[in-house]
mmCIF file of C-alpha atoms and ligand atoms in Angstrom:
data_model
loop_
_atom_site.group_PDB
_atom_site.id
_atom_site.type_symbol
_atom_site.label_atom_id
_atom_site.label_comp_id
_atom_site.label_asym_id
_atom_site.label_seq_id
_atom_site.Cartn_x
_atom_site.Cartn_y
_atom_site.Cartn_z
ATOM 1 C CA MET A 842 23.213 231.970 108.975
ATOM 2 C CA LYS A 843 26.936 232.247 109.768
ATOM 3 C CA LEU A 844 26.389 230.275 112.941
ATOM 4 C CA THR A 845 24.678 227.440 111.073
ATOM 5 C CA ARG A 846 27.593 227.228 108.693
ATOM 6 C CA ILE A 847 30.089 227.011 111.546
ATOM 7 C CA ALA A 848 27.965 224.367 113.204
ATOM 8 C CA LEU A 849 27.827 222.436 109.949
ATOM 9 C CA ILE A 850 31.588 222.572 109.494
ATOM 10 C CA ALA A 851 32.085 221.477 113.103
ATOM 11 C CA LEU A 852 29.719 218.571 112.538
ATOM 12 C CA MET A 853 31.529 217.499 109.393
ATOM 13 C CA LEU A 854 34.853 217.698 111.160
ATOM 14 C CA THR A 855 33.594 215.534 114.008
ATOM 15 C CA ALA A 856 32.236 213.018 111.541
ATOM 16 C CA PHE A 857 35.566 212.976 109.735
ATOM 17 C CA VAL A 858 37.596 212.467 112.912
ATOM 18 C CA PHE A 859 35.169 209.772 113.990
ATOM 19 C CA ALA A 860 35.373 208.010 110.638
ATOM 20 C CA VAL A 861 39.163 208.042 110.701
ATOM 21 C CA SER A 862 39.559 206.845 114.264
ATOM 22 C CA ALA A 863 36.503 204.593 114.637
ATOM 23 C CA GLN A 864 37.224 200.947 114.983
ATOM 24 C CA THR A 865 34.616 198.430 113.998
ATOM 25 C CA VAL A 866 34.399 195.414 116.281
ATOM 26 C CA LEU A 867 32.973 192.176 114.906
ATOM 27 C CA LYS A 868 32.136 189.097 116.969
ATOM 28 C CA LEU A 869 33.385 185.652 115.935
ATOM 29 C CA ALA A 870 31.805 182.510 117.423
ATOM 30 C CA GLU A 871 33.795 179.294 117.910
ATOM 31 C CA ILE A 872 32.488 176.177 119.625
ATOM 32 C CA HIS A 873 35.954 174.829 120.469
ATOM 33 C CA PRO A 874 38.055 176.086 123.374
ATOM 34 C CA GLN A 875 41.136 178.283 123.232
ATOM 35 C CA GLY A 876 44.143 176.496 121.797
ATOM 36 C CA TYR A 877 42.116 174.134 119.569
ATOM 37 C CA PRO A 878 43.401 174.263 115.945
ATOM 38 C CA THR A 879 40.401 176.113 114.524
ATOM 39 C CA GLU A 880 40.411 178.522 117.458
ATOM 40 C CA LEU A 881 44.093 179.244 116.869
ATOM 41 C CA ALA A 882 43.227 179.922 113.236
ATOM 42 C CA ASP A 883 40.424 182.291 114.318
ATOM 43 C CA GLU A 884 42.985 184.178 116.387
ATOM 44 C CA GLU A 885 45.382 184.332 113.452
ATOM 45 C CA PHE A 886 42.540 185.593 111.260
ATOM 46 C CA ALA A 887 41.680 188.327 113.797
ATOM 47 C CA LYS A 888 45.318 189.362 113.998
ATOM 48 C CA LEU A 889 45.712 189.562 110.216
ATOM 49 C CA VAL A 890 42.427 191.410 109.675
ATOM 50 C CA ASN A 891 43.540 193.991 112.201
ATOM 51 C CA LYS A 892 46.880 194.303 110.454
ATOM 52 C CA TYR A 893 45.565 194.477 106.897
ATOM 53 C CA THR A 894 42.849 197.017 107.762
ATOM 54 C CA ASN A 895 45.359 199.168 109.653
ATOM 55 C CA GLY A 896 43.533 198.661 112.909
ATOM 56 C CA GLN A 897 40.127 199.656 111.542
ATOM 57 C CA PHE A 898 38.650 196.238 112.248
ATOM 58 C CA LYS A 899 38.909 194.286 115.452
ATOM 59 C CA ILE A 900 37.576 190.778 115.716
ATOM 60 C CA ASP A 901 36.492 189.595 119.141
ATOM 61 C CA ILE A 902 36.587 185.821 119.430
ATOM 62 C CA PHE A 903 34.130 183.993 121.675
ATOM 63 C CA PRO A 904 35.579 180.463 121.990
ATOM 64 C CA GLY A 905 34.339 177.403 123.849
ATOM 65 C CA GLY A 906 30.727 177.842 122.740
ATOM 66 C CA GLN A 907 30.326 180.960 124.902
ATOM 67 C CA LEU A 908 27.675 182.370 122.549
ATOM 68 C CA SER A 909 26.059 178.951 122.117
ATOM 69 C CA GLY A 910 27.196 175.336 122.440
ATOM 70 C CA ASP A 911 24.879 174.549 119.559
ATOM 71 C CA GLU A 912 26.319 175.189 116.114
ATOM 72 C CA LYS A 913 22.863 175.398 114.571
ATOM 73 C CA VAL A 914 22.097 178.310 116.888
ATOM 74 C CA VAL A 915 25.475 179.894 116.075
ATOM 75 C CA ILE A 916 24.640 179.754 112.347
ATOM 76 C CA GLU A 917 21.257 181.335 113.041
ATOM 77 C CA GLN A 918 23.027 184.057 115.029
ATOM 78 C CA VAL A 919 25.258 184.795 112.031
ATOM 79 C CA LYS A 920 22.213 184.841 109.785
ATOM 80 C CA ILE A 921 20.600 187.674 111.797
ATOM 81 C CA ASN A 922 23.974 189.296 112.513
ATOM 82 C CA ALA A 923 23.781 188.813 116.278
ATOM 83 C CA VAL A 924 27.283 187.451 115.582
ATOM 84 C CA SER A 925 29.012 188.524 112.375
ATOM 85 C CA ILE A 926 31.509 185.697 111.863
ATOM 86 C CA ALA A 927 31.724 182.042 112.887
ATOM 87 C CA ARG A 928 33.731 178.912 112.346
ATOM 88 C CA VAL A 929 31.541 175.829 112.044
ATOM 89 C CA SER A 930 31.471 172.358 110.520
ATOM 90 C CA SER A 931 30.138 171.991 106.982
ATOM 91 C CA GLY A 932 27.958 169.222 108.457
ATOM 92 C CA ALA A 933 26.047 171.818 110.454
ATOM 93 C CA LEU A 934 26.098 174.447 107.702
ATOM 94 C CA GLY A 935 24.723 171.903 105.213
ATOM 95 C CA SER A 936 21.282 172.315 106.787
ATOM 96 C CA PHE A 937 21.366 175.959 105.663
ATOM 97 C CA ASN A 938 23.019 175.479 102.271
ATOM 98 C CA ALA A 939 22.104 172.308 100.409
ATOM 99 C CA GLN A 940 25.224 172.291 98.213
ATOM 100 C CA LEU A 941 27.433 171.862 101.259
ATOM 101 C CA ASN A 942 25.699 168.582 101.989
ATOM 102 C CA VAL A 943 27.932 166.928 99.446
ATOM 103 C CA PHE A 944 30.484 166.716 102.283
ATOM 104 C CA SER A 945 27.992 164.737 104.349
ATOM 105 C CA LEU A 946 28.190 161.880 101.849
ATOM 106 C CA PRO A 947 30.235 159.109 103.506
ATOM 107 C CA TYR A 948 33.573 158.061 101.997
ATOM 108 C CA LEU A 949 33.588 161.028 99.629
ATOM 109 C CA PHE A 950 37.341 161.647 99.762
ATOM 110 C CA ASP A 951 40.141 159.075 99.656
ATOM 111 C CA SER A 952 42.372 161.075 101.976
ATOM 112 C CA SER A 953 43.113 164.460 103.444
ATOM 113 C CA ASP A 954 45.209 165.276 100.348
ATOM 114 C CA HIS A 955 42.262 164.456 98.145
ATOM 115 C CA MET A 956 39.954 166.681 100.189
ATOM 116 C CA TRP A 957 42.380 169.595 100.033
ATOM 117 C CA ALA A 958 42.995 169.139 96.316
ATOM 118 C CA PHE A 959 39.271 169.688 95.889
ATOM 119 C CA LEU A 960 38.743 172.446 98.482
ATOM 120 C CA LEU A 961 41.505 174.576 96.991
ATOM 121 C CA SER A 962 40.433 173.954 93.391
ATOM 122 C CA LYS A 963 38.248 176.442 91.527
ATOM 123 C CA PRO A 964 35.004 174.498 92.113
ATOM 124 C CA GLY A 965 35.950 173.992 95.764
ATOM 125 C CA MET A 966 36.574 177.696 96.318
ATOM 126 C CA LYS A 967 33.401 178.542 94.417
ATOM 127 C CA MET A 968 31.385 176.676 97.037
ATOM 128 C CA LEU A 969 32.404 179.398 99.502
ATOM 129 C CA ASP A 970 30.901 182.057 97.201
ATOM 130 C CA ASP A 971 27.847 179.893 96.703
ATOM 131 C CA LEU A 972 26.921 180.411 100.349
ATOM 132 C CA ALA A 973 25.586 183.836 99.235
ATOM 133 C CA PRO A 974 21.953 182.772 98.648
ATOM 134 C CA SER A 975 21.915 181.512 102.256
ATOM 135 C CA GLY A 976 22.915 184.995 103.459
ATOM 136 C CA PHE A 977 26.552 184.113 104.117
ATOM 137 C CA VAL A 978 29.983 184.772 102.679
ATOM 138 C CA GLY A 979 32.437 181.883 102.950
ATOM 139 C CA LEU A 980 35.934 183.064 103.836
ATOM 140 C CA CYS A 981 37.970 179.854 103.845
ATOM 141 C CA TRP A 982 38.050 176.126 104.559
ATOM 142 C CA TYR A 983 39.766 174.489 107.487
ATOM 143 C CA ASP A 984 40.638 170.859 108.191
ATOM 144 C CA GLY A 985 38.275 168.817 110.320
ATOM 145 C CA GLY A 986 40.038 165.488 109.812
ATOM 146 C CA ALA A 987 38.135 162.227 109.532
ATOM 147 C CA ARG A 988 35.197 161.291 111.722
ATOM 148 C CA SER A 989 34.688 157.848 113.253
ATOM 149 C CA PHE A 990 32.285 156.215 115.703
ATOM 150 C CA TYR A 991 32.908 156.070 119.443
ATOM 151 C CA ALA A 992 30.796 154.565 122.183
ATOM 152 C CA ASN A 993 30.490 153.578 125.809
ATOM 153 C CA TYR A 994 30.560 149.833 124.944
ATOM 154 C CA PRO A 995 33.132 147.800 122.962
ATOM 155 C CA LEU A 996 33.143 148.633 119.265
ATOM 156 C CA ASN A 997 34.931 146.282 116.904
ATOM 157 C CA SER A 998 32.996 146.208 113.654
ATOM 158 C CA ILE A 999 29.992 147.680 111.871
ATOM 159 C CA ALA A 1000 27.844 144.917 113.380
ATOM 160 C CA ASP A 1001 28.342 146.545 116.780
ATOM 161 C CA LEU A 1002 26.406 149.627 115.662
ATOM 162 C CA LYS A 1003 23.227 147.643 115.205
ATOM 163 C CA GLY A 1004 20.284 148.852 117.271
ATOM 164 C CA LYS A 1005 22.387 151.391 119.199
ATOM 165 C CA LYS A 1006 21.748 155.121 119.449
ATOM 166 C CA TYR A 1007 24.312 157.475 117.941
ATOM 167 C CA ARG A 1008 24.342 161.221 118.056
ATOM 168 C CA VAL A 1009 24.672 163.111 114.774
ATOM 169 C CA MET A 1010 24.754 166.802 113.971
ATOM 170 C CA PRO A 1011 21.274 168.074 113.109
ATOM 171 C CA ASN A 1012 21.348 167.264 109.380
ATOM 172 C CA ASN A 1013 19.026 164.817 107.599
ATOM 173 C CA LEU A 1014 21.738 163.333 105.469
ATOM 174 C CA LEU A 1015 23.796 162.448 108.542
ATOM 175 C CA VAL A 1016 20.722 160.838 110.086
ATOM 176 C CA LYS A 1017 20.306 158.696 106.966
ATOM 177 C CA MET A 1018 24.005 157.789 106.973
ATOM 178 C CA VAL A 1019 23.969 156.476 110.539
ATOM 179 C CA GLU A 1020 20.737 154.590 109.915
ATOM 180 C CA ALA A 1021 22.194 153.003 106.774
ATOM 181 C CA MET A 1022 24.977 151.689 108.983
ATOM 182 C CA GLY A 1023 22.460 150.017 111.274
ATOM 183 C CA ALA A 1024 22.166 152.382 114.249
ATOM 184 C CA SER A 1025 19.480 154.873 115.271
ATOM 185 C CA ALA A 1026 20.496 158.479 114.746
ATOM 186 C CA VAL A 1027 19.823 161.063 117.433
ATOM 187 C CA PRO A 1028 20.417 164.625 116.204
ATOM 188 C CA MET A 1029 21.637 166.910 118.972
ATOM 189 C CA ALA A 1030 24.068 169.739 119.661
ATOM 190 C CA ALA A 1031 27.696 168.847 120.375
ATOM 191 C CA GLY A 1032 27.359 170.508 123.759
ATOM 192 C CA GLN A 1033 24.769 167.939 124.876
ATOM 193 C CA VAL A 1034 26.647 164.787 123.894
ATOM 194 C CA PHE A 1035 28.734 164.376 127.051
ATOM 195 C CA SER A 1036 25.788 164.118 129.421
ATOM 196 C CA ALA A 1037 23.687 162.201 126.891
ATOM 197 C CA VAL A 1038 26.335 159.449 126.760
ATOM 198 C CA GLN A 1039 26.906 159.610 130.500
ATOM 199 C CA THR A 1040 23.228 159.142 131.284
ATOM 200 C CA GLY A 1041 22.750 156.510 128.574
ATOM 201 C CA VAL A 1042 20.340 158.594 126.461
ATOM 202 C CA ILE A 1043 22.664 157.675 123.596
ATOM 203 C CA ASP A 1044 25.333 154.963 123.287
ATOM 204 C CA GLY A 1045 27.825 156.945 121.288
ATOM 205 C CA ALA A 1046 28.589 159.564 118.695
ATOM 206 C CA GLU A 1047 31.007 160.163 115.849
ATOM 207 C CA ASN A 1048 33.796 162.683 115.501
ATOM 208 C CA ASN A 1049 37.517 163.306 115.029
ATOM 209 C CA ALA A 1050 40.034 162.668 117.837
ATOM 210 C CA PRO A 1051 40.569 166.403 118.571
ATOM 211 C CA SER A 1052 36.842 166.790 119.306
ATOM 212 C CA LEU A 1053 36.870 163.782 121.631
ATOM 213 C CA VAL A 1054 39.336 165.801 123.669
ATOM 214 C CA SER A 1055 37.825 169.271 123.278
ATOM 215 C CA PHE A 1056 34.376 168.065 124.368
ATOM 216 C CA ASN A 1057 35.801 165.549 126.898
ATOM 217 C CA HIS A 1058 33.856 162.736 125.226
ATOM 218 C CA TYR A 1059 36.733 160.290 125.716
ATOM 219 C CA GLN A 1060 35.891 160.359 129.424
ATOM 220 C CA VAL A 1061 32.485 158.758 128.874
ATOM 221 C CA ALA A 1062 32.986 156.866 125.586
ATOM 222 C CA LYS A 1063 36.039 154.616 125.839
ATOM 223 C CA TYR A 1064 35.761 152.784 122.513
ATOM 224 C CA TYR A 1065 36.747 154.401 119.229
ATOM 225 C CA LEU A 1066 36.372 152.532 115.933
ATOM 226 C CA LEU A 1067 38.407 154.219 113.190
ATOM 227 C CA ASP A 1068 36.086 153.663 110.234
ATOM 228 C CA GLU A 1069 36.664 157.272 109.046
ATOM 229 C CA HIS A 1070 33.281 157.573 107.361
ATOM 230 C CA LEU A 1071 33.291 161.353 106.902
ATOM 231 C CA ARG A 1072 35.671 164.184 106.138
ATOM 232 C CA LEU A 1073 33.684 167.293 106.894
ATOM 233 C CA PRO A 1074 35.647 170.445 106.158
ATOM 234 C CA GLU A 1075 35.283 173.303 108.602
ATOM 235 C CA VAL A 1076 34.165 176.714 107.323
ATOM 236 C CA LEU A 1077 34.987 180.268 108.379
ATOM 237 C CA PHE A 1078 32.106 182.421 107.174
ATOM 238 C CA MET A 1079 30.317 185.683 107.857
ATOM 239 C CA ASN A 1080 27.054 187.563 107.543
ATOM 240 C CA LYS A 1081 26.553 188.724 103.963
ATOM 241 C CA GLY A 1082 24.829 191.996 104.911
ATOM 242 C CA VAL A 1083 27.886 193.039 106.916
ATOM 243 C CA TRP A 1084 30.173 191.930 104.100
ATOM 244 C CA ASP A 1085 28.245 193.842 101.435
ATOM 245 C CA LYS A 1086 28.677 197.086 103.379
ATOM 246 C CA LEU A 1087 32.460 196.730 103.562
ATOM 247 C CA PRO A 1088 34.507 198.768 101.069
ATOM 248 C CA LYS A 1089 36.221 196.655 98.423
ATOM 249 C CA ALA A 1090 39.657 197.241 99.979
ATOM 250 C CA THR A 1091 38.385 195.916 103.327
ATOM 251 C CA GLN A 1092 36.803 192.879 101.686
ATOM 252 C CA ASP A 1093 40.157 192.186 100.021
ATOM 253 C CA ALA A 1094 41.888 192.518 103.390
ATOM 254 C CA PHE A 1095 39.461 190.007 104.959
ATOM 255 C CA ARG A 1096 39.959 187.573 102.080
ATOM 256 C CA LYS A 1097 43.743 187.882 102.207
ATOM 257 C CA ALA A 1098 43.703 187.342 105.984
ATOM 258 C CA ALA A 1099 41.446 184.285 105.706
ATOM 259 C CA ALA A 1100 43.488 182.746 102.876
ATOM 260 C CA GLU A 1101 46.665 183.094 104.906
ATOM 261 C CA THR A 1102 45.218 181.221 107.880
ATOM 262 C CA VAL A 1103 44.563 178.028 105.912
ATOM 263 C CA ALA A 1104 48.104 176.634 105.869
ATOM 264 C CA PHE A 1105 48.430 177.742 109.504
ATOM 265 C CA GLN A 1106 45.308 175.820 110.544
ATOM 266 C CA ARG A 1107 46.263 172.674 108.598
ATOM 267 C CA LYS A 1108 49.621 172.554 110.303
ATOM 268 C CA ALA A 1109 48.058 173.088 113.735
ATOM 269 C CA TRP A 1110 45.463 170.438 112.903
ATOM 270 C CA ASP A 1111 47.942 167.744 111.907
ATOM 271 C CA ALA A 1112 49.967 168.345 115.058
ATOM 272 C CA TYR A 1113 46.894 168.292 117.273
ATOM 273 C CA VAL A 1114 45.505 165.047 115.821
ATOM 274 C CA ILE A 1115 48.684 163.327 117.009
ATOM 275 C CA GLU A 1116 48.564 165.034 120.398
ATOM 276 C CA ALA A 1117 44.846 164.349 120.920
ATOM 277 C CA THR A 1118 45.241 160.695 119.924
ATOM 278 C CA LYS A 1119 48.131 160.267 122.374
ATOM 279 C CA LYS A 1120 46.073 161.882 125.089
ATOM 280 C CA ILE A 1121 43.017 159.689 124.694
ATOM 281 C CA VAL A 1122 45.153 156.537 124.511
ATOM 282 C CA ALA A 1123 46.929 157.593 127.700
ATOM 283 C CA GLU A 1124 43.511 158.081 129.290
ATOM 284 C CA GLY A 1125 42.490 154.532 128.420
ATOM 285 C CA GLU A 1126 40.641 154.955 125.113
ATOM 286 C CA ILE A 1127 40.540 151.689 123.158
ATOM 287 C CA ILE A 1128 41.185 152.584 119.534
ATOM 288 C CA VAL A 1129 40.361 149.939 116.940
ATOM 289 C CA PRO A 1130 41.727 150.535 113.421
ATOM 290 C CA VAL A 1131 39.598 149.532 110.429
ATOM 291 C CA PRO A 1132 42.022 148.564 107.661
ATOM 292 C CA ASP A 1133 39.228 147.225 105.454
ATOM 293 C CA LYS A 1134 36.359 149.693 105.181
ATOM 294 C CA THR A 1135 34.360 147.597 102.692
ATOM 295 C CA PRO A 1136 31.542 146.645 105.113
ATOM 296 C CA PHE A 1137 30.987 150.338 105.925
ATOM 297 C CA LYS A 1138 31.139 151.353 102.272
ATOM 298 C CA ASN A 1139 28.700 148.605 101.318
ATOM 299 C CA ALA A 1140 26.256 149.728 103.974
ATOM 300 C CA VAL A 1141 26.013 153.224 102.469
ATOM 301 C CA LYS A 1142 25.978 152.202 98.782
ATOM 302 C CA GLN A 1143 22.222 152.543 98.466
ATOM 303 C CA LEU A 1144 22.248 155.917 100.225
ATOM 304 C CA LEU A 1145 24.964 157.198 97.893
ATOM 305 C CA ALA A 1146 23.015 155.975 94.863
ATOM 306 C CA GLU A 1147 19.970 157.928 96.084
ATOM 307 C CA GLU A 1148 21.721 161.111 97.195
ATOM 308 C CA GLY A 1149 24.675 161.294 94.786
ATOM 309 C CA PRO A 1150 22.747 162.532 91.728
ATOM 310 C CA LYS A 1151 21.826 165.723 93.645
ATOM 311 C CA PHE A 1152 25.498 166.650 93.630
ATOM 312 C CA ALA A 1153 26.467 165.317 90.196
ATOM 313 C CA GLN A 1154 28.687 168.222 89.111
ATOM 314 C CA THR A 1155 30.511 168.516 92.439
ATOM 315 C CA LEU A 1156 31.052 164.760 92.544
ATOM 316 C CA ALA A 1157 32.585 164.932 89.073
ATOM 317 C CA ASP A 1158 34.837 167.798 90.242
ATOM 318 C CA ILE A 1159 35.862 165.792 93.315
ATOM 319 C CA ASP A 1160 36.574 162.777 91.154
ATOM 320 C CA ALA A 1161 38.679 164.855 88.790
ATOM 321 C CA VAL A 1162 41.199 165.620 91.560
ATOM 322 C CA ARG A 1163 41.248 162.130 93.095
ATOM 323 C CA PRO A 1164 44.897 161.172 93.616
ATOM 324 C CA LYS A 1165 46.069 158.275 91.472
ATOM 325 C CA LYS A 1166 46.464 155.028 93.372
HETATM 326 C C1 BDP B 1411 33.598 168.973 115.342
HETATM 327 C C2 BDP B 1411 33.536 170.296 114.627
HETATM 328 C C3 BDP B 1411 32.517 171.204 115.264
HETATM 329 C C4 BDP B 1411 31.182 170.505 115.360
HETATM 330 C C5 BDP B 1411 31.340 169.175 116.032
HETATM 331 C C6 BDP B 1411 30.023 168.394 116.093
HETATM 332 O O1 BDP B 1411 34.794 170.919 114.687
HETATM 333 O O2 BDP B 1411 32.426 172.380 114.507
HETATM 334 O O3 BDP B 1411 30.291 171.270 116.100
HETATM 335 O O4 BDP B 1411 32.317 168.399 115.383
HETATM 336 O O5 BDP B 1411 30.058 167.185 115.946
HETATM 337 O O6 BDP B 1411 34.471 168.111 114.669
HETATM 338 O O7 BDP B 1411 28.992 169.005 116.318
#
């Protein structure tokens, strides 16, 4: 009897010591390599989480698509908690959470300022919470700049897209967008684009300048037409089951850490857009500006008329923060 009690006390003591000293390690997946603006923000997030949880939580970052070069697979990994946290594009996440697809509507925002005015507004922040039914908790938004078409043949106007094959992220709305602009859409993972362009399976793709560098696409697609059809915010998010088990104080620490990385990432982003653009120009990329985007906007008018009503409230909220011209 006495022995059992001693054993019980010993067990409780061990459990207590373990609970105090145990460190929980969570994996974070990132498709971009070390030093890329979102990866730097992931690192900052990990550092702040560690600090605000007094070392109880450690976040291990797997950059450069180490866990998968396919963001769809990464999102599935977060869903089953094979990976607890990831940073992905809202274009990819839109296939898992229909509301996010509003960002896949072309020419949604007038500018980066407009996008951020919305993302940081109440309805914009609420979209992070609204990932819950998909099994995720949104932590914060990051900048993903503006996306434009690039190809392995000269690109000067929308007419040059006609009949060509362009890669899109696996998302039906993005397929429809590219087709409305006259090209055939080929959904595939970012990690496959380089060889697909190189071997002529596709003629081009669409992305921001930093991604042309991070995926080396500028090496095989020398023509970049700055039509800026999309501004897809990036999302840092995690598995909801893991989140729900965290004590409130830890959840607050995660939220505080995430919120503090936003300004950090935006600054790193702006600097890297300039650096990446300089790099691709130096490497021989032909960049064609598109001062008048009317032909592109006209091409997607019908699509917007069909898809817009699905996002009526969000579109009204986005309109409400549109900067005055
Ligand atoms: C980049 C995003 C990345 C996406 C990629 C893509 O940062 O998350 O995976 O585009 O096109 O801009 O798949």
